[in-house]
Each structure stands twice: as structure tokens, then as C-alpha cells.
Amino acid sequence: MGDLLLVRHGETEWSRSGQHTSWTDLPLTEHGEEQAKSLAPLLTERTYALALASPLGRAIRTAELAGLTGIVPEPDLHEWDYGGYEGVTTVDIHRSRPAWDLWTDGVPPGPEGHPGESPEQVGARADRVLARVDAALAEDAGDVVLVAHAHFLRVLTARRLGLAPAEGRLFQLATGTVSRLSTEHGRPVITEWNRRP
């Protein structure tokens, strides 16, 4: 059975500044583009049974620059909807809510079409993606690669390991990195995390 590779997109202006970025589709910075290109040696020597990316430009561009081909946009790989905290840093949120934690407190509603999501709602999307991953891996035709966003991939990792969605808080994920989930004795495990060339 193949492995599940998780690629966090390269740096954007907001990922550098710590602003929550969901639907705001910022381009990669120059550094982010270099990060994406540098991932090619970790990704292009593998055979993929399935290659999915968030439909947002920063994820698609990362996949392209990393040399991935045949990428299919998957709406369920979209980043956590931060609602009214879109574009706001945790530091700024703590000025009015000192004890706020995304993983336990959620977010307030944002503009129309962006009500915000709870960890459980993000987890439901992650579970749908993992069902596709499992079907592809069962064919034993190669690995699966997902190119997406930090908080979403952290929730997906928690779900893959049999944890509650909010346990994604345990897995810090840097921009422009590859992480690999595999199995040991039939159980999901983290094999590599935050790898760069």
C-alpha cells in the first residue's frame, strides 16, 4: 500500500504575517515560490494513484512549481473557514479575547457565504477526503498526494490517526513542506513531518 503525502502550500504575505487566510486567495511570495520549487525532489520521483489540491491558487501554484502533474482540484481541501477572523492574527484576536483558541472556541460568522467552521465541520470534510484517499490507496497503484493548507491538513492528520478533529492542534505545519503518513502493523502513523529538501 502506498503512502499519503501532505504538502502545505508555499509562503504568502498573510502566512508570513500570521493572518488567518481561508478564502482570501493571495499569491505565493517570491520566497513561497522558491519553497514550492524546492519540493520537486521529494515529490516527482513517486507514482501517484491520486493527486488532489485545494482549488485556491496558492495550493494549485505550489503543486505546479513542485512538478506535480495530473492535479485535480478538490473543494473539500479548502482551508478552514475563519469567518469573521479572516485576515486577523491571533495576537489581534487575543487583545479582545485573551483566552481564545481556534481549536476549542471556533470563530464568529464572517461576511455572507463565510459563516465560519467548527473543528467538527472541518473534520467532516477531512473524512470525505480520506475516504477518497483510502479508495485510491486500496488500488495499490501508488501514493496519494494532497496539496492544501495548514489548519485543514492538521485536522486531516488527526482524523487519519483516529483522533478528534481538534487534536490537529498537536501538529504544527510549516509552509512549503512535505509530510508523509503511512502505516505500521496496519495502523496509520506519521512517517515524516515538515520535511524540506
PDB file of C-alpha atoms in Angstrom:
ATOM      1  CA  MET A   1       0.000   0.000   0.000  1.00  0.00           C
ATOM      2  CA  GLY A   2       1.230   3.495  -0.827  1.00  0.00           C
ATOM      3  CA  ASP A   3       1.777   6.495   1.396  1.00  0.00           C
ATOM      4  CA  LEU A   4      -0.247   9.672   1.887  1.00  0.00           C
ATOM      5  CA  LEU A   5       1.841  12.790   1.234  1.00  0.00           C
ATOM      6  CA  LEU A   6       0.665  16.137   2.583  1.00  0.00           C
ATOM      7  CA  VAL A   7       2.032  19.312   1.026  1.00  0.00           C
ATOM      8  CA  ARG A   8       1.419  22.676   2.633  1.00  0.00           C
ATOM      9  CA  HIS A   9       1.494  25.471   0.081  1.00  0.00           C
ATOM     10  CA  GLY A  10       4.383  27.928  -0.004  1.00  0.00           C
ATOM     11  CA  GLU A  11       4.506  31.193   1.876  1.00  0.00           C
ATOM     12  CA  THR A  12       2.060  34.039   1.213  1.00  0.00           C
ATOM     13  CA  GLU A  13       2.114  37.548   2.672  1.00  0.00           C
ATOM     14  CA  TRP A  14      -0.505  36.528   5.233  1.00  0.00           C
ATOM     15  CA  SER A  15       1.117  33.249   6.221  1.00  0.00           C
ATOM     16  CA  ARG A  16       4.286  35.259   6.859  1.00  0.00           C
ATOM     17  CA  SER A  17       2.417  37.828   8.985  1.00  0.00           C
ATOM     18  CA  GLY A  18       0.287  35.224  10.801  1.00  0.00           C
ATOM     19  CA  GLN A  19      -3.055  36.429   9.426  1.00  0.00           C
ATOM     20  CA  HIS A  20      -5.759  33.772   9.180  1.00  0.00           C
ATOM     21  CA  THR A  21      -6.191  33.025   5.480  1.00  0.00           C
ATOM     22  CA  SER A  22      -9.070  30.969   4.196  1.00  0.00           C
ATOM     23  CA  TRP A  23     -10.943  32.235   1.152  1.00  0.00           C
ATOM     24  CA  THR A  24      -8.704  35.267   0.529  1.00  0.00           C
ATOM     25  CA  ASP A  25      -6.693  33.858  -2.351  1.00  0.00           C
ATOM     26  CA  LEU A  26      -3.298  35.500  -2.011  1.00  0.00           C
ATOM     27  CA  PRO A  27      -0.471  34.553  -4.377  1.00  0.00           C
ATOM     28  CA  LEU A  28       2.732  32.980  -3.178  1.00  0.00           C
ATOM     29  CA  THR A  29       5.515  35.358  -2.233  1.00  0.00           C
ATOM     30  CA  GLU A  30       8.807  35.058  -4.087  1.00  0.00           C
ATOM     31  CA  HIS A  31      10.066  33.007  -1.141  1.00  0.00           C
ATOM     32  CA  GLY A  32       6.904  30.874  -1.335  1.00  0.00           C
ATOM     33  CA  GLU A  33       7.571  30.152  -4.998  1.00  0.00           C
ATOM     34  CA  GLU A  34      11.126  29.094  -4.157  1.00  0.00           C
ATOM     35  CA  GLN A  35       9.802  26.878  -1.362  1.00  0.00           C
ATOM     36  CA  ALA A  36       7.418  25.187  -3.803  1.00  0.00           C
ATOM     37  CA  LYS A  37      10.115  24.611  -6.428  1.00  0.00           C
ATOM     38  CA  SER A  38      12.413  23.115  -3.814  1.00  0.00           C
ATOM     39  CA  LEU A  39       9.870  20.369  -3.056  1.00  0.00           C
ATOM     40  CA  ALA A  40      10.194  18.760  -6.502  1.00  0.00           C
ATOM     41  CA  PRO A  41      12.906  16.253  -5.482  1.00  0.00           C
ATOM     42  CA  LEU A  42      10.660  14.995  -2.669  1.00  0.00           C
ATOM     43  CA  LEU A  43       7.626  14.565  -4.913  1.00  0.00           C
ATOM     44  CA  THR A  44       8.424  13.911  -8.564  1.00  0.00           C
ATOM     45  CA  GLU A  45      10.100  10.511  -8.215  1.00  0.00           C
ATOM     46  CA  ARG A  46       6.905   8.901  -6.932  1.00  0.00           C
ATOM     47  CA  THR A  47       3.944   7.346  -8.732  1.00  0.00           C
ATOM     48  CA  TYR A  48       0.572   8.733  -7.677  1.00  0.00           C
ATOM     49  CA  ALA A  49      -2.721   6.902  -7.693  1.00  0.00           C
ATOM     50  CA  LEU A  50      -4.404  10.211  -6.829  1.00  0.00           C
ATOM     51  CA  ALA A  51      -3.212  13.830  -6.733  1.00  0.00           C
ATOM     52  CA  LEU A  52      -5.586  16.417  -5.264  1.00  0.00           C
ATOM     53  CA  ALA A  53      -5.208  20.096  -4.423  1.00  0.00           C
ATOM     54  CA  SER A  54      -7.288  22.771  -2.820  1.00  0.00           C
ATOM     55  CA  PRO A  55      -8.890  24.873  -5.562  1.00  0.00           C
ATOM     56  CA  LEU A  56      -7.212  28.010  -4.180  1.00  0.00           C
ATOM     57  CA  GLY A  57      -4.448  29.499  -6.285  1.00  0.00           C
ATOM     58  CA  ARG A  58      -1.726  29.230  -3.650  1.00  0.00           C
ATOM     59  CA  ALA A  59      -2.186  25.450  -3.492  1.00  0.00           C
ATOM     60  CA  ILE A  60      -2.501  24.942  -7.259  1.00  0.00           C
ATOM     61  CA  ARG A  61       0.588  27.097  -7.873  1.00  0.00           C
ATOM     62  CA  THR A  62       2.566  25.156  -5.261  1.00  0.00           C
ATOM     63  CA  ALA A  63       1.636  21.884  -6.974  1.00  0.00           C
ATOM     64  CA  GLU A  64       2.692  23.229 -10.375  1.00  0.00           C
ATOM     65  CA  LEU A  65       6.019  24.607  -9.144  1.00  0.00           C
ATOM     66  CA  ALA A  66       6.743  21.355  -7.269  1.00  0.00           C
ATOM     67  CA  GLY A  67       6.411  19.476 -10.556  1.00  0.00           C
ATOM     68  CA  LEU A  68       3.209  17.611  -9.775  1.00  0.00           C
ATOM     69  CA  THR A  69       1.074  16.733 -12.787  1.00  0.00           C
ATOM     70  CA  GLY A  70      -2.493  15.499 -13.069  1.00  0.00           C
ATOM     71  CA  ILE A  71      -3.581  17.500 -10.037  1.00  0.00           C
ATOM     72  CA  VAL A  72      -7.351  17.538  -9.557  1.00  0.00           C
ATOM     73  CA  PRO A  73      -8.900  20.458  -7.614  1.00  0.00           C
ATOM     74  CA  GLU A  74     -10.900  19.203  -4.612  1.00  0.00           C
ATOM     75  CA  PRO A  75     -13.204  21.696  -2.854  1.00  0.00           C
ATOM     76  CA  ASP A  76     -13.096  19.699   0.397  1.00  0.00           C
ATOM     77  CA  LEU A  77      -9.361  20.549   0.679  1.00  0.00           C
ATOM     78  CA  HIS A  78     -10.202  24.240   1.143  1.00  0.00           C
ATOM     79  CA  GLU A  79      -8.763  25.864   4.255  1.00  0.00           C
ATOM     80  CA  TRP A  80     -10.815  26.187   7.465  1.00  0.00           C
ATOM     81  CA  ASP A  81     -13.417  28.949   7.043  1.00  0.00           C
ATOM     82  CA  TYR A  82     -12.258  31.509   9.610  1.00  0.00           C
ATOM     83  CA  GLY A  83     -15.483  33.531   9.357  1.00  0.00           C
ATOM     84  CA  GLY A  84     -15.064  36.936  10.983  1.00  0.00           C
ATOM     85  CA  TYR A  85     -11.400  36.235  11.761  1.00  0.00           C
ATOM     86  CA  GLU A  86     -10.332  36.163   8.115  1.00  0.00           C
ATOM     87  CA  GLY A  87      -7.230  38.323   7.768  1.00  0.00           C
ATOM     88  CA  VAL A  88      -6.863  38.748  11.538  1.00  0.00           C
ATOM     89  CA  THR A  89      -3.871  37.498  13.545  1.00  0.00           C
ATOM     90  CA  THR A  90      -4.149  35.500  16.753  1.00  0.00           C
ATOM     91  CA  VAL A  91      -2.293  38.330  18.511  1.00  0.00           C
ATOM     92  CA  ASP A  92      -5.031  40.780  17.448  1.00  0.00           C
ATOM     93  CA  ILE A  93      -7.807  38.388  18.488  1.00  0.00           C
ATOM     94  CA  HIS A  94      -6.198  37.985  21.923  1.00  0.00           C
ATOM     95  CA  ARG A  95      -6.482  41.734  22.512  1.00  0.00           C
ATOM     96  CA  SER A  96     -10.250  41.359  22.919  1.00  0.00           C
ATOM     97  CA  ARG A  97     -10.404  37.605  23.727  1.00  0.00           C
ATOM     98  CA  PRO A  98      -7.217  36.774  25.678  1.00  0.00           C
ATOM     99  CA  ALA A  99      -8.041  33.095  26.149  1.00  0.00           C
ATOM    100  CA  TRP A 100      -9.313  32.474  22.588  1.00  0.00           C
ATOM    101  CA  ASP A 101      -8.228  29.222  20.930  1.00  0.00           C
ATOM    102  CA  LEU A 102      -9.283  28.267  17.401  1.00  0.00           C
ATOM    103  CA  TRP A 103      -9.379  24.587  18.311  1.00  0.00           C
ATOM    104  CA  THR A 104     -11.849  24.973  21.178  1.00  0.00           C
ATOM    105  CA  ASP A 105     -13.615  28.313  20.671  1.00  0.00           C
ATOM    106  CA  GLY A 106     -14.198  28.414  16.927  1.00  0.00           C
ATOM    107  CA  VAL A 107     -14.758  31.646  15.031  1.00  0.00           C
ATOM    108  CA  PRO A 108     -17.522  34.250  14.719  1.00  0.00           C
ATOM    109  CA  PRO A 109     -19.522  34.441  11.485  1.00  0.00           C
ATOM    110  CA  GLY A 110     -17.990  36.454   8.689  1.00  0.00           C
ATOM    111  CA  PRO A 111     -19.473  38.050   5.582  1.00  0.00           C
ATOM    112  CA  GLU A 112     -22.225  36.351   3.608  1.00  0.00           C
ATOM    113  CA  GLY A 113     -21.118  32.925   2.440  1.00  0.00           C
ATOM    114  CA  HIS A 114     -18.487  32.624   5.177  1.00  0.00           C
ATOM    115  CA  PRO A 115     -20.215  31.548   8.387  1.00  0.00           C
ATOM    116  CA  GLY A 116     -17.037  30.079   9.856  1.00  0.00           C
ATOM    117  CA  GLU A 117     -16.435  26.424  10.695  1.00  0.00           C
ATOM    118  CA  SER A 118     -16.017  24.374  13.838  1.00  0.00           C
ATOM    119  CA  PRO A 119     -13.306  21.716  14.141  1.00  0.00           C
ATOM    120  CA  GLU A 120     -16.031  19.094  13.648  1.00  0.00           C
ATOM    121  CA  GLN A 121     -17.148  20.652  10.370  1.00  0.00           C
ATOM    122  CA  VAL A 122     -13.573  20.747   9.083  1.00  0.00           C
ATOM    123  CA  GLY A 123     -13.200  17.165  10.299  1.00  0.00           C
ATOM    124  CA  ALA A 124     -16.228  16.086   8.252  1.00  0.00           C
ATOM    125  CA  ARG A 125     -14.573  17.481   5.116  1.00  0.00           C
ATOM    126  CA  ALA A 126     -11.314  15.750   6.051  1.00  0.00           C
ATOM    127  CA  ASP A 127     -13.171  12.448   6.469  1.00  0.00           C
ATOM    128  CA  ARG A 128     -14.623  12.791   2.951  1.00  0.00           C
ATOM    129  CA  VAL A 129     -11.137  13.395   1.538  1.00  0.00           C
ATOM    130  CA  LEU A 130      -9.766  10.421   3.479  1.00  0.00           C
ATOM    131  CA  ALA A 131     -12.481   8.185   2.005  1.00  0.00           C
ATOM    132  CA  ARG A 132     -11.155   9.113  -1.470  1.00  0.00           C
ATOM    133  CA  VAL A 133      -7.590   8.559  -0.277  1.00  0.00           C
ATOM    134  CA  ASP A 134      -8.417   5.094   1.060  1.00  0.00           C
ATOM    135  CA  ALA A 135     -10.161   4.099  -2.168  1.00  0.00           C
ATOM    136  CA  ALA A 136      -7.134   5.197  -4.220  1.00  0.00           C
ATOM    137  CA  LEU A 137      -4.614   3.507  -1.914  1.00  0.00           C
ATOM    138  CA  ALA A 138      -6.639   0.273  -1.990  1.00  0.00           C
ATOM    139  CA  GLU A 139      -5.933   0.039  -5.721  1.00  0.00           C
ATOM    140  CA  ASP A 140      -2.221  -0.283  -4.830  1.00  0.00           C
ATOM    141  CA  ALA A 141      -1.269   1.865  -7.826  1.00  0.00           C
ATOM    142  CA  GLY A 142       0.943   4.321  -5.966  1.00  0.00           C
ATOM    143  CA  ASP A 143       0.886   7.042  -3.369  1.00  0.00           C
ATOM    144  CA  VAL A 144      -1.643   9.826  -2.834  1.00  0.00           C
ATOM    145  CA  VAL A 145      -0.616  13.483  -2.604  1.00  0.00           C
ATOM    146  CA  LEU A 146      -2.731  16.309  -1.179  1.00  0.00           C
ATOM    147  CA  VAL A 147      -1.695  19.951  -1.619  1.00  0.00           C
ATOM    148  CA  ALA A 148      -3.560  22.204   0.769  1.00  0.00           C
ATOM    149  CA  HIS A 149      -3.444  24.415   3.861  1.00  0.00           C
ATOM    150  CA  ALA A 150      -2.043  24.208   7.377  1.00  0.00           C
ATOM    151  CA  HIS A 151      -5.118  24.002   9.585  1.00  0.00           C
ATOM    152  CA  PHE A 152      -7.018  21.748   7.198  1.00  0.00           C
ATOM    153  CA  LEU A 153      -4.089  19.332   6.852  1.00  0.00           C
ATOM    154  CA  ARG A 154      -3.612  19.312  10.622  1.00  0.00           C
ATOM    155  CA  VAL A 155      -7.253  18.277  11.098  1.00  0.00           C
ATOM    156  CA  LEU A 156      -6.900  15.673   8.343  1.00  0.00           C
ATOM    157  CA  THR A 157      -3.826  14.250  10.082  1.00  0.00           C
ATOM    158  CA  ALA A 158      -5.713  13.981  13.356  1.00  0.00           C
ATOM    159  CA  ARG A 159      -8.568  12.174  11.641  1.00  0.00           C
ATOM    160  CA  ARG A 160      -6.150   9.830   9.820  1.00  0.00           C
ATOM    161  CA  LEU A 161      -4.653   8.873  13.178  1.00  0.00           C
ATOM    162  CA  GLY A 162      -8.085   8.243  14.702  1.00  0.00           C
ATOM    163  CA  LEU A 163      -8.116  11.429  16.782  1.00  0.00           C
ATOM    164  CA  ALA A 164     -10.810  14.065  17.190  1.00  0.00           C
ATOM    165  CA  PRO A 165     -10.565  16.967  14.708  1.00  0.00           C
ATOM    166  CA  ALA A 166      -9.484  19.419  17.422  1.00  0.00           C
ATOM    167  CA  GLU A 167      -6.409  17.284  18.091  1.00  0.00           C
ATOM    168  CA  GLY A 168      -4.985  18.793  14.920  1.00  0.00           C
ATOM    169  CA  ARG A 169      -3.675  21.383  17.376  1.00  0.00           C
ATOM    170  CA  LEU A 170      -0.855  18.927  18.114  1.00  0.00           C
ATOM    171  CA  PHE A 171       0.633  19.055  14.612  1.00  0.00           C
ATOM    172  CA  GLN A 172       2.378  22.321  13.695  1.00  0.00           C
ATOM    173  CA  LEU A 173       2.794  22.550   9.914  1.00  0.00           C
ATOM    174  CA  ALA A 174       5.217  24.944   8.196  1.00  0.00           C
ATOM    175  CA  THR A 175       4.815  26.478   4.743  1.00  0.00           C
ATOM    176  CA  GLY A 176       6.448  24.728   1.804  1.00  0.00           C
ATOM    177  CA  THR A 177       6.830  21.338   3.455  1.00  0.00           C
ATOM    178  CA  VAL A 178       6.028  17.704   2.744  1.00  0.00           C
ATOM    179  CA  SER A 179       4.755  15.330   5.411  1.00  0.00           C
ATOM    180  CA  ARG A 180       4.173  11.617   4.974  1.00  0.00           C
ATOM    181  CA  LEU A 181       1.605   9.378   6.626  1.00  0.00           C
ATOM    182  CA  SER A 182       1.996   5.639   6.269  1.00  0.00           C
ATOM    183  CA  THR A 183       1.067   2.504   8.204  1.00  0.00           C
ATOM    184  CA  GLU A 184       2.841   0.286  10.678  1.00  0.00           C
ATOM    185  CA  HIS A 185       1.302  -3.074  11.557  1.00  0.00           C
ATOM    186  CA  GLY A 186      -1.881  -1.934   9.820  1.00  0.00           C
ATOM    187  CA  ARG A 187      -2.207   1.275  11.835  1.00  0.00           C
ATOM    188  CA  PRO A 188      -1.789   4.832  10.483  1.00  0.00           C
ATOM    189  CA  VAL A 189       1.420   6.552  11.579  1.00  0.00           C
ATOM    190  CA  ILE A 190       3.370   9.733  10.875  1.00  0.00           C
ATOM    191  CA  THR A 191       6.495   8.728   8.985  1.00  0.00           C
ATOM    192  CA  GLU A 192       7.863  12.210   8.200  1.00  0.00           C
ATOM    193  CA  TRP A 193       6.729  15.693   9.227  1.00  0.00           C
ATOM    194  CA  ASN A 194       7.576  19.193   7.946  1.00  0.00           C
ATOM    195  CA  ARG A 195      10.239  17.873   5.591  1.00  0.00           C
ATOM    196  CA  ARG A 196      12.153  20.192   3.324  1.00  0.00           C
ATOM    197  CA  PRO A 197      14.942  19.202   0.920  1.00  0.00           C
TER     198      PRO A 197
END
